[in-house]
Amino acid sequence: MNKYRVGLGVSGGIAAYKAVEVMRLLQKSGCDVNVAMTRHATEFVQPLTFKALNEGHVIVDDYDPANPDPIAHINFSQNIDLLLIVPATANIIAKFANGVADDFLSSTYLACTAPVMIAPAMNTTMWEQPATQRNIEQLKTDGVHFVEPVSGELACKTVGTGKLEDVDNIVRQALSLLEIGTDGKGNGENHPGGESPLLLLRKEGSLDLAREHVLITVGGTREAIDPVRFISNHSSGKMGFAVAEAARDRGAEVTVVAGATTVEAPAGVKVIKGISAREMFDGVMAELPSATVFVGAAAVADYAPANAANAKIKKEDKDTLTLELKKTPDILSEVSKRRKDGQIVVGFAAETNDVITYAKIKMGKKGLDLVVANDITQSGAGFNTDTNIATLITKNGQVELPLMSKREMADKILDEILKLRKA
Ligand code: CTP
């Protein structure tokens, strides 16, 4: 068996036509694709379009007289290596999250034991609705993978998050999941018969970071005051993990040194824990010799308690408590000092005022090749959001990045890294 089998679920949104291109790309990468459409999807694109390009039967629902299989959702779900939904509407996401099985696609989801990947597309308000976000969180907890929508002009003529991710990116992420597996093992080299779709893409040059080992710090550090308390910050780890995921999808070997995060690390990347600044420093320095790119995306505490107490500090009727803090090691500066030929060093500068000026000073002081400058006072930028706004600064100039998903921004950062590599 040299081919992966993908169940492509198409739900009813304007982006349904893009599922045809996803099917073609998957087929070109050597996958067998079986298509299942919801009834609403057929209002946007004809089943015939898929049928004409696919030898398989296109399922619209269980009871379709043209469907030769009486228990189609069971057979369909048991004979795929990945269930990929493109596009996923708010409605299908809500059904999946709540175990509703009132049509073929939702029944297939319930009966499916293969990994599931969902690429949503919808109007921004529908995307941002607490109900939709709640359902997505539930599905993520249930182990479902998401290809986050990006921001841009939507079919309803508004601009915001909700646009289907680029089809190339969806296919890359789907293939990457198939190759790596949900347990994060495998690297695409062990595919039976040596016809790994990821390897094929790598050979074609689509995996443009295949020669890089990207080392990334992620999340916020925790600096112990005593065994119970610590000093920390609001970092969620979303930006750093987005860079990790994007680099992985572009073929890089990825190592993450993670502090405290509120989100899970993507599959297929090596994760080392470094909860305090000191632990993160040690983790980074151990991995640095083999890295070709370093990205300092963590919010590292600049100061830590000088003498953390060994036992819990008691109040003892004191009205004030003074903590003495000492500077933590600056990981980014040290990486830059130890840099070997060809290593690219990237830092982040989260500022509230004079953003570009401070970012450029940081770039010079820490010896960076690229700095990602954020104004964290802007809505949609900064901590714990799924979006960001930034300026990428290199010695060659500046690139302004408007509001976009962190995943999309991660690719822009990697594009800039590649430009530096080529220069
Ligand atoms: N950084 C690091 N190690 C530290 C502190 C920061 O690696 N001990 C990295 C961060 O990951 C980020 C960049 O340095 O890439 C941020 O620079 P930093 O000087 O910490 O920014 P601020 O804390 O905002 O500094 P300042 O208050 O001086 O502006």
XYZ file of C-alpha atoms and ligand atoms in Angstrom:
452
model
C 0.000 0.000 0.000
C 1.825 3.045 -1.236
C -1.025 5.490 -1.221
C -2.673 7.380 1.580
C -6.456 7.345 1.543
C -8.057 10.676 2.293
C -11.775 11.153 2.985
C -12.491 14.676 1.769
C -15.615 16.124 3.408
C -17.087 19.174 1.724
C -19.650 21.295 3.579
C -21.823 24.108 2.277
C -19.864 27.335 1.974
C -18.787 29.525 -0.906
C -15.250 28.117 -0.582
C -16.573 24.632 -1.525
C -15.163 25.077 -5.045
C -11.652 25.183 -3.538
C -12.134 21.610 -2.312
C -11.813 20.530 -5.968
C -8.290 21.961 -6.052
C -7.492 20.306 -2.711
C -8.616 16.974 -4.195
C -6.415 17.505 -7.286
C -3.355 18.374 -5.225
C -3.871 15.369 -2.950
C -4.208 13.126 -6.005
C -1.040 14.615 -7.517
C 0.752 13.864 -4.267
C -0.195 10.223 -4.638
C -3.275 10.015 -2.383
C -6.555 8.246 -3.123
C -9.372 10.668 -2.372
C -12.966 9.748 -1.547
C -15.354 12.672 -1.511
C -18.374 13.186 0.734
C -20.478 16.306 0.282
C -23.249 17.695 2.451
C -26.497 18.533 0.658
C -25.770 22.250 1.112
C -22.320 21.833 -0.444
C -23.977 20.658 -3.662
C -25.648 24.072 -3.928
C -22.192 25.611 -4.312
C -20.450 22.962 -6.418
C -21.843 20.018 -8.350
C -20.910 16.460 -7.303
C -20.207 15.960 -11.007
C -17.194 18.284 -10.785
C -15.568 15.904 -8.281
C -16.779 12.808 -10.145
C -15.263 13.962 -13.425
C -11.853 14.205 -11.774
C -12.084 11.144 -9.559
C -12.711 7.474 -10.203
C -14.447 7.030 -6.847
C -18.109 7.484 -6.033
C -18.974 10.935 -4.679
C -21.258 10.517 -1.710
C -23.900 13.107 -1.073
C -25.828 11.238 1.594
C -26.363 7.759 2.947
C -29.695 7.175 1.274
C -28.826 8.353 -2.193
C -30.139 5.589 -4.524
C -26.995 5.995 -6.646
C -24.850 4.956 -3.702
C -24.183 1.210 -3.990
C -23.147 0.907 -0.329
C -25.912 0.372 2.277
C -23.762 1.293 5.286
C -21.689 3.880 3.515
C -20.689 6.049 6.494
C -19.162 3.059 8.283
C -17.287 1.796 5.239
C -16.205 5.302 4.278
C -14.922 6.147 7.752
C -13.103 2.826 8.252
C -11.206 2.976 4.963
C -9.427 6.302 5.211
C -6.145 7.411 6.767
C -7.364 10.981 7.229
C -10.732 12.730 7.264
C -10.171 16.230 5.878
C -13.013 18.763 5.874
C -12.694 21.584 3.320
C -14.403 23.947 3.809
C -15.929 23.440 7.246
C -18.917 25.638 8.020
C -19.853 26.792 11.527
C -22.741 24.318 11.281
C -20.658 21.200 10.550
C -18.166 22.225 13.267
C -21.067 22.568 15.731
C -22.403 19.132 14.747
C -18.994 17.466 15.119
C -18.397 19.145 18.481
C -21.732 17.982 19.848
C -21.957 14.495 18.414
C -24.894 15.272 16.135
C -25.060 12.689 13.352
C -27.982 13.685 11.154
C -26.324 13.442 7.757
C -23.608 11.473 6.031
C -20.665 13.702 6.902
C -21.518 14.106 10.589
C -22.218 10.325 10.869
C -18.868 9.656 9.204
C -17.118 11.910 11.732
C -18.695 9.988 14.623
C -17.741 6.639 13.100
C -14.207 7.733 12.207
C -11.086 6.430 13.930
C -8.618 8.125 11.551
C -7.162 11.558 12.370
C -9.439 14.452 11.462
C -8.322 17.785 10.032
C -10.704 20.693 9.598
C -10.209 23.792 7.431
C -12.962 26.241 8.388
C -14.212 29.096 6.212
C -16.947 31.501 7.189
C -17.914 35.108 7.790
C -15.813 36.821 10.499
C -18.706 37.334 12.903
C -19.694 33.678 12.636
C -16.044 32.688 13.173
C -15.696 34.913 16.231
C -19.017 33.859 17.795
C -18.400 32.428 21.255
C -20.454 29.374 20.204
C -18.161 28.662 17.235
C -15.005 29.247 19.263
C -16.363 27.009 22.030
C -17.038 24.238 19.508
C -13.549 24.583 18.031
C -11.959 24.425 21.480
C -14.017 21.285 22.180
C -12.877 19.655 18.945
C -9.245 20.574 19.646
C -9.623 18.937 23.061
C -11.053 15.905 21.262
C -7.853 15.741 19.200
C -9.076 17.291 15.951
C -6.479 19.244 13.934
C -7.320 22.651 12.490
C -6.006 24.549 9.522
C -6.918 27.994 10.834
C -8.688 30.371 8.451
C -6.754 33.463 7.413
C -7.758 37.101 7.227
C -8.615 38.843 3.990
C -11.567 39.983 1.928
C -14.461 37.563 2.359
C -17.304 36.657 0.004
C -19.566 38.994 1.975
C -17.189 41.876 1.035
C -16.030 42.388 4.613
C -12.395 42.110 5.637
C -11.479 39.897 8.573
C -10.598 36.394 9.693
C -12.619 33.576 8.132
C -11.083 33.044 4.696
C -10.149 29.466 3.842
C -6.396 28.922 4.164
C -4.492 28.691 0.907
C -5.158 25.265 -0.697
C -1.410 24.518 -0.991
C -1.071 25.056 2.720
C -4.067 22.856 3.517
C -2.635 20.019 1.442
C 0.816 20.481 2.942
C -0.609 20.281 6.455
C -2.755 17.261 5.576
C 0.229 15.425 4.078
C 2.362 16.389 6.987
C -0.191 14.916 9.400
C -0.382 11.734 7.335
C 3.395 11.427 7.314
C 4.059 12.390 10.893
C 1.003 10.787 12.439
C -0.807 12.099 15.491
C 1.843 10.679 17.785
C 4.412 12.944 16.166
C 6.582 10.037 15.082
C 7.997 9.452 11.640
C 9.624 11.900 9.283
C 8.316 11.023 5.875
C 11.326 8.862 5.063
C 9.732 5.569 6.112
C 6.750 5.516 3.832
C 6.133 2.023 2.419
C 7.489 1.740 -1.101
C 9.456 4.956 -0.739
C 6.734 6.967 -2.447
C 6.069 9.295 0.410
C 3.948 12.291 -0.669
C 5.971 14.550 1.604
C 9.200 13.321 0.068
C 7.775 13.975 -3.384
C 6.884 17.521 -2.366
C 10.315 17.922 -0.808
C 11.944 16.855 -4.065
C 9.779 19.315 -5.989
C 11.039 22.084 -3.731
C 7.659 22.883 -2.132
C 9.183 22.074 1.223
C 11.504 25.009 1.078
C 12.833 24.625 4.631
C 13.800 20.969 4.247
C 17.456 21.745 4.965
C 16.822 23.799 8.117
C 16.742 22.861 11.777
C 14.648 25.570 13.423
C 15.032 26.030 17.183
C 12.271 28.092 18.787
C 11.581 29.350 22.314
C 7.867 29.431 23.088
C 5.535 30.608 25.868
C 6.191 32.482 29.084
C 8.719 31.601 31.749
C 7.852 31.084 35.421
C 10.280 32.348 38.042
C 9.795 30.732 41.440
C 9.232 32.913 44.506
C 8.726 29.867 46.714
C 7.507 26.292 46.015
C 3.944 27.610 45.555
C 4.254 30.994 43.819
C 5.953 32.346 40.759
C 6.331 35.453 38.598
C 5.143 35.021 35.021
C 3.389 36.806 32.139
C 0.434 36.466 29.772
C 2.215 34.617 26.960
C 0.121 31.730 25.543
C 2.727 30.223 23.228
C 0.430 30.621 20.202
C 2.875 32.666 18.097
C 5.866 30.414 18.777
C 3.894 27.221 18.146
C 2.533 28.755 14.918
C 6.132 29.271 13.749
C 6.939 25.687 14.788
C 3.955 24.295 12.879
C 4.647 26.354 9.753
C 8.340 25.369 9.757
C 7.384 21.708 10.187
C 4.939 21.929 7.279
C 7.670 23.412 5.099
C 9.919 20.450 5.777
C 12.163 21.776 8.558
C 13.300 19.769 11.521
C 11.829 21.682 14.448
C 12.839 21.798 18.118
C 10.869 23.847 20.592
C 11.997 24.847 24.065
C 8.702 25.601 25.777
C 7.938 27.512 28.943
C 4.381 27.752 30.265
C 1.815 27.686 27.444
C -1.966 27.545 27.222
C -1.984 25.660 23.907
C -0.597 22.281 22.862
C 2.549 21.910 20.802
C 1.960 20.809 17.188
C 2.636 17.161 16.366
C 5.922 16.257 14.759
C 8.128 18.743 16.563
C 10.575 17.919 19.339
C 9.527 19.634 22.571
C 11.882 20.297 25.468
C 10.532 21.855 28.644
C 12.258 24.990 29.943
C 9.919 26.513 32.473
C 12.201 29.094 34.089
C 14.490 31.431 32.151
C 17.481 29.446 33.411
C 15.968 26.097 32.313
C 15.021 27.594 28.952
C 18.563 28.944 28.561
C 20.047 25.491 29.277
C 17.613 23.767 26.881
C 18.436 26.204 24.079
C 22.214 26.031 24.534
C 22.116 22.216 24.412
C 20.272 22.251 21.062
C 21.926 25.289 19.507
C 24.954 23.574 17.916
C 22.729 21.609 15.505
C 20.286 24.467 14.748
C 20.465 26.537 11.570
C 17.791 29.057 12.598
C 16.934 30.348 16.077
C 13.631 32.110 16.765
C 13.201 33.696 20.205
C 9.410 33.814 20.442
C 9.207 33.231 24.207
C 8.309 35.945 26.681
C 11.266 35.341 28.968
C 11.098 37.040 32.363
C 13.811 39.697 32.495
C 14.138 39.346 36.270
C 13.669 36.452 38.698
C 13.613 36.344 42.514
C 17.241 36.514 43.687
C 16.685 33.939 46.423
C 13.682 31.690 45.870
C 12.495 30.380 49.257
C 12.725 26.614 49.801
C 9.548 26.601 51.911
C 6.269 28.452 51.459
C 6.583 32.086 52.569
C 4.125 32.810 55.417
C 2.333 36.139 55.943
C 3.217 36.400 59.619
C 1.248 39.656 59.931
C 3.624 41.504 57.593
C 1.890 44.304 55.642
C 4.551 44.454 52.967
C 6.846 41.942 51.381
C 9.915 42.934 49.411
C 11.285 40.628 46.764
C 14.761 41.131 45.479
C 14.994 40.350 41.767
C 18.046 39.602 39.706
C 18.484 39.671 35.951
C 17.902 36.396 34.098
C 20.306 35.224 31.378
C 19.417 36.787 28.026
C 18.933 33.714 25.805
C 18.631 35.612 22.547
C 21.785 37.694 23.112
C 23.748 34.616 24.096
C 22.569 32.693 20.997
C 23.665 35.601 18.874
C 27.100 35.679 20.583
C 27.609 31.944 20.084
C 26.313 31.990 16.517
C 28.138 29.820 13.987
C 28.459 30.552 10.277
C 25.089 30.522 8.572
C 22.938 30.508 11.735
C 20.070 32.982 11.411
C 18.901 34.648 14.628
C 15.389 36.064 14.965
C 13.925 37.956 17.928
C 10.614 39.482 18.897
C 10.071 42.980 20.259
C 6.738 43.550 21.966
C 6.403 47.251 22.625
C 3.710 49.753 23.597
C 5.245 52.901 22.076
C 7.972 53.931 19.592
C 7.772 50.344 18.370
C 10.070 50.549 15.342
C 12.702 52.655 17.103
C 12.874 50.283 20.089
C 12.821 47.227 17.823
C 15.757 48.544 15.797
C 17.705 49.266 18.981
C 16.991 45.686 20.144
C 18.130 44.345 16.772
C 21.488 46.113 17.100
C 21.984 45.359 20.802
C 21.156 41.663 20.504
C 22.795 41.165 17.098
C 19.655 39.956 15.280
C 19.173 39.197 11.590
C 15.428 39.766 11.844
C 13.185 41.309 14.451
C 9.415 40.892 14.614
C 8.130 44.170 16.047
C 4.694 44.197 17.681
C 2.646 47.054 19.018
C 0.822 45.105 21.696
C -1.619 47.957 22.357
C -3.285 47.364 18.952
C -6.438 45.275 19.015
C -5.781 41.854 17.459
C -2.056 41.924 18.309
C -0.094 40.547 21.218
C -0.710 38.011 23.937
C -3.247 35.191 23.864
C -4.928 36.118 20.566
C -5.046 34.018 17.393
C -4.067 37.029 15.310
C -1.180 39.457 15.230
C -0.015 42.688 13.581
C 3.710 43.223 13.117
C 6.565 44.794 11.211
C 9.404 42.532 10.118
C 12.699 44.406 10.210
C 15.950 43.216 8.631
C 19.023 45.125 7.570
C 17.523 45.160 4.073
C 14.327 46.978 5.046
C 10.891 46.565 6.588
C 7.770 44.538 5.776
C 4.492 45.703 7.305
C 2.158 42.829 8.169
C -1.487 43.864 8.723
C -3.895 41.930 10.960
C -3.603 38.214 10.130
C -3.693 34.844 11.852
C -0.564 33.907 13.774
C -0.213 30.892 11.478
C -0.224 33.131 8.429
C 2.269 35.464 10.069
C 4.486 32.486 10.876
C 4.782 31.775 7.139
C 5.654 35.423 6.432
C 8.406 35.264 9.071
C 9.712 32.058 7.476
C 9.580 33.694 4.008
C 11.788 36.477 5.367
C 14.171 33.924 6.913
C 14.454 32.210 3.519
C 15.249 35.549 1.854
C 18.027 36.067 4.397
C 19.285 32.537 3.712
C 19.370 33.169 -0.047
C 21.097 36.540 0.413
N 14.655 37.236 25.348
C 15.454 36.163 25.688
N 15.931 36.030 26.966
C 15.632 36.932 27.896
C 14.817 38.033 27.567
C 14.342 38.140 26.281
O 15.732 35.318 24.834
N 16.091 36.784 29.126
C 14.194 37.381 23.961
C 12.705 37.193 23.744
O 12.389 35.846 23.415
C 12.437 38.134 22.579
C 13.386 39.286 22.820
O 14.450 38.723 23.575
O 12.772 37.540 21.334
C 12.719 40.370 23.580
O 13.675 41.243 24.030
P 13.649 41.863 25.521
O 14.892 42.645 25.658
O 13.400 40.913 26.568
O 12.380 42.717 25.422
P 11.769 43.414 26.635
O 11.592 42.540 27.821
O 10.558 44.049 26.103
O 12.956 44.383 26.969
P 12.900 45.900 27.362
O 12.071 45.925 28.575
O 14.332 46.199 27.573
O 12.297 46.568 26.163
